[in-house]
Coordinates of C-alpha atoms and ligand atoms in Angstrom, one line a residue:
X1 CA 3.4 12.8 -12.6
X2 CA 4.6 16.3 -12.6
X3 CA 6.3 18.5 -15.9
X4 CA 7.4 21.4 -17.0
X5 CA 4.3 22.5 -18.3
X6 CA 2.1 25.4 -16.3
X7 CA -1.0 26.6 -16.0
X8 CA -0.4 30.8 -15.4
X9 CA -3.7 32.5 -14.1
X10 CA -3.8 36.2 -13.8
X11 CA -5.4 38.0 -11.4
X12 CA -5.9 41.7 -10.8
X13 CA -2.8 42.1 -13.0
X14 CA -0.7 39.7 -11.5
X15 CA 0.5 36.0 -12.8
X16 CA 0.3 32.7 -11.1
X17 CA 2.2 29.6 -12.4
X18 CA 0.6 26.6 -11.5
X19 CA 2.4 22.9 -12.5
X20 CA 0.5 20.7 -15.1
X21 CA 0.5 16.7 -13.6
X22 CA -0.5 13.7 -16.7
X23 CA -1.0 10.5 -15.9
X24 CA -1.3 7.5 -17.8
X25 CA -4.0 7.7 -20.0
X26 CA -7.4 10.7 -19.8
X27 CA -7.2 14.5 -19.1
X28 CA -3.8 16.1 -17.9
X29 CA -5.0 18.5 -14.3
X30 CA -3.7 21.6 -12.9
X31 CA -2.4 21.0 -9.5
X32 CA -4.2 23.9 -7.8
X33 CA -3.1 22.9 -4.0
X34 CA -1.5 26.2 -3.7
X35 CA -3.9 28.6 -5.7
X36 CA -5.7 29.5 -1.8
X37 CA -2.1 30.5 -0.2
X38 CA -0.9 32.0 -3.2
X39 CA -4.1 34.0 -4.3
X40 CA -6.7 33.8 -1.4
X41 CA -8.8 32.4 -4.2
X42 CA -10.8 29.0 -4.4
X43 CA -11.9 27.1 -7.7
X44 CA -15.9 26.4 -8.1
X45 CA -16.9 23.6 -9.2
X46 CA -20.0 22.7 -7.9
X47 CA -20.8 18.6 -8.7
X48 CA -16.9 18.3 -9.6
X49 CA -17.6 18.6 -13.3
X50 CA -13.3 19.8 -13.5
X51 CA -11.7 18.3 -11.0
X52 CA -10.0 15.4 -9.8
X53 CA -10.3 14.1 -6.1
X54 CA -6.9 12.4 -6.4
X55 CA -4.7 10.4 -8.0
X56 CA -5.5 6.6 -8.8
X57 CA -4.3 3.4 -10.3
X58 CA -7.3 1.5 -10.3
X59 CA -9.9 2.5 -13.0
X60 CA -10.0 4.5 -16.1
X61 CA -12.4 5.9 -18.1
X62 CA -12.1 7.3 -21.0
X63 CA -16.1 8.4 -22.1
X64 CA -15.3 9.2 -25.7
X65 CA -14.2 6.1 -27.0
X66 CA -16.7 4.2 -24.1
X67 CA -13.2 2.7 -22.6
X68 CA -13.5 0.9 -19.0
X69 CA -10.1 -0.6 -17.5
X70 CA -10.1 -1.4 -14.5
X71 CA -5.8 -1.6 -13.6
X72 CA -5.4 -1.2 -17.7
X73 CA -7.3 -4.3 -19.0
X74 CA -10.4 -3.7 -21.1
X75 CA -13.3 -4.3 -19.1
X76 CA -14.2 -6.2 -22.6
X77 CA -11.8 -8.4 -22.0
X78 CA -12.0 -9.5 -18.0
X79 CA -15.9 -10.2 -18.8
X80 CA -15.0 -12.5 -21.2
X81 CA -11.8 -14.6 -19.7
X82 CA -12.3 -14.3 -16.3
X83 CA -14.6 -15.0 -12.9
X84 CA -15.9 -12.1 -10.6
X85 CA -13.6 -13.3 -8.3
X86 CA -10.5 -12.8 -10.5
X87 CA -11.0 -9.3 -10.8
X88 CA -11.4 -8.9 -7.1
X89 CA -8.5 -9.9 -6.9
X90 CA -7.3 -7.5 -9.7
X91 CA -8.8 -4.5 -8.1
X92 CA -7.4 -5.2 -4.5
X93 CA -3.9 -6.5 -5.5
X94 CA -3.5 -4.9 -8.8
X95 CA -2.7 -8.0 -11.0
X96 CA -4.4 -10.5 -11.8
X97 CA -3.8 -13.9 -9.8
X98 CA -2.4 -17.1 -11.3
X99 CA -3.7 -20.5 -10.7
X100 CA -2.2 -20.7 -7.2
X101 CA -3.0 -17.9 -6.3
X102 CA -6.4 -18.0 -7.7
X103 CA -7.2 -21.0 -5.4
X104 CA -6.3 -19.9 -2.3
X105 CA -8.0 -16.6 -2.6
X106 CA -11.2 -18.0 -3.7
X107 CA -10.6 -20.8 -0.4
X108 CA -9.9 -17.2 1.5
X109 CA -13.2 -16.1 1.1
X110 CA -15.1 -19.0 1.5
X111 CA -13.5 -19.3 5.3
X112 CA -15.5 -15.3 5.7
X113 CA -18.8 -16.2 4.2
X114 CA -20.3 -16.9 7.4
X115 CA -21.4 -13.8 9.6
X116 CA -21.2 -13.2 13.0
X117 CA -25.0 -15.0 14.2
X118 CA -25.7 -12.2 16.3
X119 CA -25.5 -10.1 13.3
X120 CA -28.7 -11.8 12.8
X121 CA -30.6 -10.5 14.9
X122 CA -30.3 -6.5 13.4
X123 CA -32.5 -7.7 10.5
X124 CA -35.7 -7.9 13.0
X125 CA -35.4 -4.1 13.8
X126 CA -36.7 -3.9 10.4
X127 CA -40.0 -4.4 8.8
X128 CA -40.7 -7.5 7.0
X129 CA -41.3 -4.9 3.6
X130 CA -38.4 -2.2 4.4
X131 CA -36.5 -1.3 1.7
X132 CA -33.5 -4.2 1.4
X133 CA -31.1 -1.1 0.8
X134 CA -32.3 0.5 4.2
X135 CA -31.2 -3.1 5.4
X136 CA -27.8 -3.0 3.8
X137 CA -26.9 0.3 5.1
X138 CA -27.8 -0.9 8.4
X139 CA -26.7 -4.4 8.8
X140 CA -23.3 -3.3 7.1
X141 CA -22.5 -0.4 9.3
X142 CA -22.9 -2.7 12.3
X143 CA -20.3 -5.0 11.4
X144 CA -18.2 -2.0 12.4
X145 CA -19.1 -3.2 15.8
X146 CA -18.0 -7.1 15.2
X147 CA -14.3 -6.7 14.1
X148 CA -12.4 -5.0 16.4
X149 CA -9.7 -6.9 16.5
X150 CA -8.3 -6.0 12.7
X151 CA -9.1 -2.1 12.7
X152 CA -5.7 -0.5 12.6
X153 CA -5.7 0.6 8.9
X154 CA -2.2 1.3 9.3
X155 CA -1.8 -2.6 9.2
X156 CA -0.9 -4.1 5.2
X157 CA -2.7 -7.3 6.9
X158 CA -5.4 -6.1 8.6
X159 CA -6.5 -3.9 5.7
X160 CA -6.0 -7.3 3.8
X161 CA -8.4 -9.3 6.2
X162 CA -11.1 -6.5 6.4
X163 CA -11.4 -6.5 2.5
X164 CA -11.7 -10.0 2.0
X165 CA -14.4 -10.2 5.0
X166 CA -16.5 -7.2 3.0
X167 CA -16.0 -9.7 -0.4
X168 CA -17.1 -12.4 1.4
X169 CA -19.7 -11.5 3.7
X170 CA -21.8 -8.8 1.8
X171 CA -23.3 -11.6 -0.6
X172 CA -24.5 -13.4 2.5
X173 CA -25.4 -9.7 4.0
X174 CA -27.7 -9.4 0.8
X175 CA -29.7 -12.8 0.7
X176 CA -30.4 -12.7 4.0
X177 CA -31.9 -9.2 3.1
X178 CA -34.1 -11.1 1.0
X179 CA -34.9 -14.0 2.3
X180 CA -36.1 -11.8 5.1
X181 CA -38.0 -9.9 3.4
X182 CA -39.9 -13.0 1.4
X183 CA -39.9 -14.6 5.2
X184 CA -37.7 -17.7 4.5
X185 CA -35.2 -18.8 6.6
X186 CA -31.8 -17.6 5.9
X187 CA -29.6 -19.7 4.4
X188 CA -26.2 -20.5 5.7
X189 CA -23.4 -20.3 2.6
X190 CA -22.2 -24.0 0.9
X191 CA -18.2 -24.2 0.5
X192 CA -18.5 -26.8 -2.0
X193 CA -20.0 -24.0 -4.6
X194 CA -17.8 -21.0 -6.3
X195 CA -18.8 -17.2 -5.1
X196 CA -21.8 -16.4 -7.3
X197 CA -23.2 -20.1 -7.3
X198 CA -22.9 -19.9 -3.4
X199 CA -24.8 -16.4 -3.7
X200 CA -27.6 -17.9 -5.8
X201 CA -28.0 -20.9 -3.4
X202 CA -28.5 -18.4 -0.3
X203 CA -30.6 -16.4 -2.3
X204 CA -33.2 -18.6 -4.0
X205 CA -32.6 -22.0 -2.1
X206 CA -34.5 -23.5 0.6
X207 CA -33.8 -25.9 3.5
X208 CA -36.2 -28.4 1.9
X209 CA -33.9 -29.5 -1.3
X210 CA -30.6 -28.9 -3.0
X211 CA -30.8 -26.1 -4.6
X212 CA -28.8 -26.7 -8.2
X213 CA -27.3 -23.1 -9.6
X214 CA -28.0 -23.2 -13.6
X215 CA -24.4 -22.5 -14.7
X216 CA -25.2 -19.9 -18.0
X217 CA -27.6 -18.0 -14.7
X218 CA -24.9 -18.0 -12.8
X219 CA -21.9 -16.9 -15.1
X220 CA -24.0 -14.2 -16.3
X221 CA -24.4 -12.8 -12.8
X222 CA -21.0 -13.1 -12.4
X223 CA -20.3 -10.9 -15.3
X224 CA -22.9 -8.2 -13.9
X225 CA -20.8 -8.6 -10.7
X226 CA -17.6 -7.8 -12.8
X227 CA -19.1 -4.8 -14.7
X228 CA -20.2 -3.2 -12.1
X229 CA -17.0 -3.4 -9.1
X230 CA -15.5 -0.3 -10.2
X231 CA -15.7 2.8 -11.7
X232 CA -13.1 5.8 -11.3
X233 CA -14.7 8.7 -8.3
X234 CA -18.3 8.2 -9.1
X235 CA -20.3 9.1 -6.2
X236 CA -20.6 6.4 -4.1
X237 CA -17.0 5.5 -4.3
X238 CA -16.1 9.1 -3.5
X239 CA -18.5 9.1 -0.3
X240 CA -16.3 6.2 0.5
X241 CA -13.2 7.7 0.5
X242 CA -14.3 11.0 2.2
X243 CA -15.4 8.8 4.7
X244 CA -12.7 6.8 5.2
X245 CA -10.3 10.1 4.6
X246 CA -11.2 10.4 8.3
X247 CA -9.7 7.6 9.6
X248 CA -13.7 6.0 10.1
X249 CA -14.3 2.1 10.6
X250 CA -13.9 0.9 6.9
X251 CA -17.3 -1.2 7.3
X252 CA -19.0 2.1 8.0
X253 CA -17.6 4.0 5.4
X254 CA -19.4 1.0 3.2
X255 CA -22.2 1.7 4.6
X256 CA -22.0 5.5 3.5
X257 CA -21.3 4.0 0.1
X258 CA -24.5 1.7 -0.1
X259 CA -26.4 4.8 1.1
X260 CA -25.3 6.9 -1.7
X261 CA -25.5 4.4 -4.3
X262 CA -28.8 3.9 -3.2
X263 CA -30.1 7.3 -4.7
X264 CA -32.1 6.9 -8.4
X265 CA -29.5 9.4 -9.9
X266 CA -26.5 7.2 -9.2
X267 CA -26.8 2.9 -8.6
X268 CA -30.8 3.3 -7.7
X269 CA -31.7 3.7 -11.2
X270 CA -31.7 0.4 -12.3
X271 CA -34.3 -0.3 -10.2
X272 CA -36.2 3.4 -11.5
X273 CA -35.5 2.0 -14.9
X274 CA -37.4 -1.5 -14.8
X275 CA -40.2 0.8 -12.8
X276 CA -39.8 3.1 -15.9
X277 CA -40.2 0.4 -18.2
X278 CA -43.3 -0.7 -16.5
X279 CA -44.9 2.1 -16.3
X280 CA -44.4 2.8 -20.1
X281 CA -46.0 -0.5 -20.5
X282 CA -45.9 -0.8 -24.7
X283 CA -44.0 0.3 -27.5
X284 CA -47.0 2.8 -28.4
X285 CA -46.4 5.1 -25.5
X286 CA -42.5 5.7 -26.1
X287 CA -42.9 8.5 -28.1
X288 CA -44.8 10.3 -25.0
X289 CA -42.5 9.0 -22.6
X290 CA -39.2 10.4 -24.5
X291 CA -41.7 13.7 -25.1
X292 CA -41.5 14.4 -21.2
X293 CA -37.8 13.3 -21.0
X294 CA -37.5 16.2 -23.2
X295 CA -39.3 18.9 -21.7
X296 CA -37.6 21.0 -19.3
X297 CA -40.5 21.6 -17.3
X298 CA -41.0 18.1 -16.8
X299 CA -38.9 16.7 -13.8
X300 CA -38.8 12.8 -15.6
X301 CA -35.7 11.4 -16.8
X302 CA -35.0 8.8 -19.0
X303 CA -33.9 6.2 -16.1
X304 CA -30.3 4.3 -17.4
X305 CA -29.6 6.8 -20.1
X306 CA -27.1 9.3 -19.6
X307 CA -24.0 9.8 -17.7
X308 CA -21.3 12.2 -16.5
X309 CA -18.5 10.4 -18.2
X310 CA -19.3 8.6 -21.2
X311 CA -20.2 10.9 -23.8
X312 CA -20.6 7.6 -25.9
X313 CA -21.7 4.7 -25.3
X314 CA -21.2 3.1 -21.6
X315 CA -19.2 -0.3 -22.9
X316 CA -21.1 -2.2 -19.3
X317 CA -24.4 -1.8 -21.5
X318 CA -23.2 -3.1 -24.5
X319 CA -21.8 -6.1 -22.5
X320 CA -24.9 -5.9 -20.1
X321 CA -27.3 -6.2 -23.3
X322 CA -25.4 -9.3 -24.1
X323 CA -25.6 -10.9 -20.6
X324 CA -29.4 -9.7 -21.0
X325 CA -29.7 -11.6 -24.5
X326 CA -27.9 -14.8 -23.2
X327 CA -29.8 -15.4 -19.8
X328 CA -33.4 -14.9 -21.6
X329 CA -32.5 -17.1 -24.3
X330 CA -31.8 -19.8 -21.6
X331 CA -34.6 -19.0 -20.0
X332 CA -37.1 -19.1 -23.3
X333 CA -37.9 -15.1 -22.8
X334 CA -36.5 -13.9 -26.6
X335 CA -39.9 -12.9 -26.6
X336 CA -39.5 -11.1 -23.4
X337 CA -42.1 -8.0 -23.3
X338 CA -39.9 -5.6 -21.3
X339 CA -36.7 -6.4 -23.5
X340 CA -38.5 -5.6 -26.7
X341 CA -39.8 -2.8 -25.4
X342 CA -36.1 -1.7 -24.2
X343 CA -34.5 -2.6 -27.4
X344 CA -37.4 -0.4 -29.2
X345 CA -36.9 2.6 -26.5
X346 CA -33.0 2.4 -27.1
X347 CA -33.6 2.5 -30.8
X348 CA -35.7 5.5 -30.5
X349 CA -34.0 7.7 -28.2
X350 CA -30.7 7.1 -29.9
X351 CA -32.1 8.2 -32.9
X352 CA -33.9 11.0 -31.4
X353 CA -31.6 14.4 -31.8
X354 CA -32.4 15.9 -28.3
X355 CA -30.4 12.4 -27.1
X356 CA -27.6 12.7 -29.8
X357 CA -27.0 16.5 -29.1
X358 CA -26.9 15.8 -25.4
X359 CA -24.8 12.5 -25.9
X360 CA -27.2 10.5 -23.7
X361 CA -26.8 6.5 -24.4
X362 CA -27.5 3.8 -22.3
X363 CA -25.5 3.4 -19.1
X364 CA -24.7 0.1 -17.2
X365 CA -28.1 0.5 -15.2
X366 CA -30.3 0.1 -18.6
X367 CA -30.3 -3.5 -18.9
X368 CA -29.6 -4.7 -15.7
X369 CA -32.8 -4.6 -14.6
X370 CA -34.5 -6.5 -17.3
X371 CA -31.9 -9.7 -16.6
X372 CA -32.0 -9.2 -12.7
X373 CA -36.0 -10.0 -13.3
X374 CA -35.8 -12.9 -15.2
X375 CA -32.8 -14.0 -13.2
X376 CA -35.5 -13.7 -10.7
X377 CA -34.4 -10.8 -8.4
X378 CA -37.4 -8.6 -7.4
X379 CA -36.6 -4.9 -8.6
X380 CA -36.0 -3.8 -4.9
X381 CA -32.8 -6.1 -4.7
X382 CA -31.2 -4.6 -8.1
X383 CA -29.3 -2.1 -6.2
X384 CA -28.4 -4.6 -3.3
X385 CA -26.7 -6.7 -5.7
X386 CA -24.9 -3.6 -7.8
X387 CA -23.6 -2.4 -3.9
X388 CA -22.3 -6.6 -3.4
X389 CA -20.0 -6.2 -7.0
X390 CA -19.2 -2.1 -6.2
X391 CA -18.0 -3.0 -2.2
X392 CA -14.5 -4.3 -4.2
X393 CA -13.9 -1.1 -5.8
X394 CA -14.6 0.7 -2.9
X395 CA -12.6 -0.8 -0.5
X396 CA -9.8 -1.0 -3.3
X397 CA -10.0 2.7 -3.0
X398 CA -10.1 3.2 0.5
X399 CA -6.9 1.3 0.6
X400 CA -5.6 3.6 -2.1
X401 CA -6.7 6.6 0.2
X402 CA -5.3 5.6 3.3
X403 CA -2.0 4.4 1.8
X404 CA -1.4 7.5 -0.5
X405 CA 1.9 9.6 0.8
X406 CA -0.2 13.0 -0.2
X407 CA -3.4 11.4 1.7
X408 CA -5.0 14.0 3.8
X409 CA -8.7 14.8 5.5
X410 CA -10.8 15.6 2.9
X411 CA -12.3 19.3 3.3
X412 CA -13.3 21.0 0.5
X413 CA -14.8 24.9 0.9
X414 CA -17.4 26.8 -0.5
X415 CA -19.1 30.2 -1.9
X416 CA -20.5 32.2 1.0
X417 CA -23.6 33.5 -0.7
X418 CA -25.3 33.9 3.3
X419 CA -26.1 36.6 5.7
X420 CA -23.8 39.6 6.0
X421 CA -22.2 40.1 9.0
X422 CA -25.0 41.1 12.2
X423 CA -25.4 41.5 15.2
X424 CA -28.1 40.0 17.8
X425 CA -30.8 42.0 19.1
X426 CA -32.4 41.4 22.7
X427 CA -35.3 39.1 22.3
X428 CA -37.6 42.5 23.3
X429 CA -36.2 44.1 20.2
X430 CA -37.2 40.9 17.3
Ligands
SDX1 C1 -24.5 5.2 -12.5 O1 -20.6 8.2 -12.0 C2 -20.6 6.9 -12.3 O2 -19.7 6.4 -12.8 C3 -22.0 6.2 -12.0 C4 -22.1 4.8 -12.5 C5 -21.1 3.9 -11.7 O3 -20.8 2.8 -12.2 O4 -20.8 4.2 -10.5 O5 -21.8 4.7 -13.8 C6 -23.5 4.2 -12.2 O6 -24.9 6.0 -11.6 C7 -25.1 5.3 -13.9 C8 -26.1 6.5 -14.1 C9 -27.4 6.0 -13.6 N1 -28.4 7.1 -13.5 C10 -29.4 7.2 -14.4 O7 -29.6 6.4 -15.4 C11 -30.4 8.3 -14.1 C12 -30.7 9.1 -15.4 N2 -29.5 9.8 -15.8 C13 -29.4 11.2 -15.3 O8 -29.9 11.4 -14.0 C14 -28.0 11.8 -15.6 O9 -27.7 11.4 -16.9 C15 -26.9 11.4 -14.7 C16 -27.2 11.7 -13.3 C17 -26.5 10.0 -14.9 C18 -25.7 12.3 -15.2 O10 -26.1 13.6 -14.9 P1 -25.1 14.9 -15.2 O11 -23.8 14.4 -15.7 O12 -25.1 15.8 -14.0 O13 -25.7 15.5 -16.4 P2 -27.0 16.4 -16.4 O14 -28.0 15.9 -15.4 O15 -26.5 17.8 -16.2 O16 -27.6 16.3 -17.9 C19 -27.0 17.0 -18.9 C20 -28.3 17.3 -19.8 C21 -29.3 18.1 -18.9 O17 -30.1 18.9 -19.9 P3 -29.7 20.5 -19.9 O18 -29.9 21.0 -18.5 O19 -28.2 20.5 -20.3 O20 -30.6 21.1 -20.9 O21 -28.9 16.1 -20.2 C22 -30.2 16.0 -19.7 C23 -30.3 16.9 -18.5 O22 -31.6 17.4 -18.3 N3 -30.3 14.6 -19.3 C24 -31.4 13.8 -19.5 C25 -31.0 12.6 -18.9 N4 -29.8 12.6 -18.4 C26 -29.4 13.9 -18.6 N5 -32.6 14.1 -20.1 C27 -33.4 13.0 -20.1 N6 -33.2 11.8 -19.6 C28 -32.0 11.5 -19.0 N7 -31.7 10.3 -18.5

């Protein structure tokens, strides 16, 4: 929303008004669209530290207080009252559904569980032992060949049916990642189960017995579903909308969003955290590890601490160490090695002043790899199942993209720091 308030920048002696937009809630921004034209100036902002890709209604952050909402309820608050499959339909429709329509958008996405069978046959290009992510990225970008027939964006009901097929068909997309990779036989989905039961079915059951979901397993994937499907412009969502910005096959800009996410820095580093954890082994070599997190000549980070917005704590690990606490008490793992030894490094490094002064806490990617093991998820399907929840809130924000008045190609520009200006010599004369 525009005001009367300006920015004025002076340059070489002579001022530049430029208007001051606020939203809702977070930082006020200085629209700059014009500063190019009207100065032949660019801003620099190399990683976007200062600056904001658009204008949303989806998710806010606030990382101060360690606020989530995702449309303006407390992520606190959806965790607690309602299923994965409620917020969804939060994120894509931006309420959330009553009873009626609760039921028939769950019965929606139980018609596109199912994929295409010839979508089958992509995972036997891969290697038995490839990486499930390098499986996601491929298997998803070729169901940009399968559904031609509801591709023009500009269509309210197209968009509609290409969302729900992403909902439905990337938990199927990711156990049949795994149960290739184990060597099972894929498992078709069940209707008579709810989303995340269904998932744990295709993921862990076998055609030899009914496979019976444990219902506190199975809620508190459902909450790690819900804490992680959205989260403002973070990378991977903002891969997704330059992507799409183009006008590309919404499927494949997915798949440009798995790829990113896949990168340690960003949804990878769940599964660099449980590695981390491992590798640190006992509570007696914390004090070395957080001694080379802190030395600038050492490349090693603290995997699932840190982050560019919350300058507190991230309110997904609070609610994440919860879930954590919950499915090993089921399980009988209180005494769970690599959760102590979590608990222990959080306590440390929190108290540690190189952490405080840097305002690095736990992010959402801490715990989540200590409850995806005992839920029983091998460490190279953490970030499979964090791109499954995220696919929502990217294709929320697609539609946000392509259905925003003032949306445009996205096209940033840069800093020459290159060559000069030269000329060719004849080959003879190199
Ligand atoms: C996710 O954007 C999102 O919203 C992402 C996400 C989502 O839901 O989409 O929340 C999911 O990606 C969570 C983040 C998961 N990544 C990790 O846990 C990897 C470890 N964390 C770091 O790589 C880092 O904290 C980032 C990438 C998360 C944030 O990096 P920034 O904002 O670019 O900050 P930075 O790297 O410049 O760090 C600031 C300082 C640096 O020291 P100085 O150069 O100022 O001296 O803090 C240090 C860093 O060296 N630092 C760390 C650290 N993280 C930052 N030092 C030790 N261990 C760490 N984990």
């Amino acid at each position: 929303m525009s005001t009367n308030r300006t920015a004025t920048l002076t340059i070489d002696g002579k001022s530049h008004e430029f208007p001051i937009m606020v939203g809702t809630h977070g930082n006020d921004v200085i629209d700059i669209r014009t500063l190019g034209a009207k100065t032949g100036l660019f801003t620099y902002d190399s990683g976007y530290l200062s600056t904001a890709s658009c204008q949303s209604t989806v998710t806010f952050i606030d990382g101060d207080k360690g606020e989530l909402l995702y449309r303006g309820y407390p992520i606190e608050q959806l965790a607690e009252n309602c299923s994965f499959l409620e917020v969804a339909y939060l994120l894509k429709n931006g309420e959330l559904p009553n009873q009626n329509q609760k039921t028939t958008f769950e019965g929606t996405i139980k018609n596109h569980t199912m994929v295409h069978d010839q979508l089958t046959r992509f995972y036997n290009g891969f290697r038995r032992d490839a990486h499930p992510m390098a499986v996601m990225v491929g298997v998803v970008g070729a169901l940009s060949a399968f559904y031609h027939d509801a591709m023009d964006a500009a269509d309210p009901e197209q968009r509609s049916i290409t969302i729900n097929r992403i909902i439905a068909k990337l938990p199927t997309i990711v156990a049949m990642a795994y149960k290739y990779n184990t060597g099972q036989p894929f498992m078709y989905p069940r209707n008579n189960l709810d989303y995340t039961a269904n998932f744990m079915h295709m993921m862990f059951g076998t055609p030899c017995e009914e496979y019976v979901p444990n219902p506190v397993l199975t809620h508190a994937l459902d909450t790690i579903f819900t804490l992680h499907a959205d989260h403002e412009q973070n990378a991977s969502t903002s891969t997704v909308r330059l992507a799409g910005s183009s006008g590309a096959n919404p499927y494949a800009c997915v798949s440009a969003g798995i790829a990113c996410l896949w990168g340690p820095a960003h949804g990878g580093a769940n599964e660099a955290c449980l590695k981390m954890l491992e590798e640190i082994g006992d509570v007696s070599r914390v004090g070395e590890y957080i001694k080379r997190a802190k030395d600038k000549n050492d490349s090693f980070k603290l995997m699932g601490f840190g982050h560019r917005v919350y300058k507190n704590f991230d309110p997904r690990a609070k609610l994440m160490g919860k879930v954590c606490a919950d499915v090993l008490a089921e399980l009988g793992l209180e005494n769970d090695g690599m959760f102590k030894l979590a608990k222990e490094l959080e306590k440390i490094a929190l108290e540690d002043e190189y952490f405080v002064e840097k305002k690095l806490y736990p992010n959402v990617d801490f715990y989540s790899g200590i409850v995806q093991k005992a839920l029983g998820i091998p460490t190279s399907m953490f970030t499979c199942i964090f791109a499954l929840a995220r696919s929502i809130g990217w294709m929320t924000q697609w539609e946000e993209m392509i259905t925003d008045p003032e949306y445009k190609i996205g096209r940033p520009r840069q800093l020459y720091v290159g060559a000069a200006r030269r000329t060719v010599k004849p080959l003879s004369q190199r």
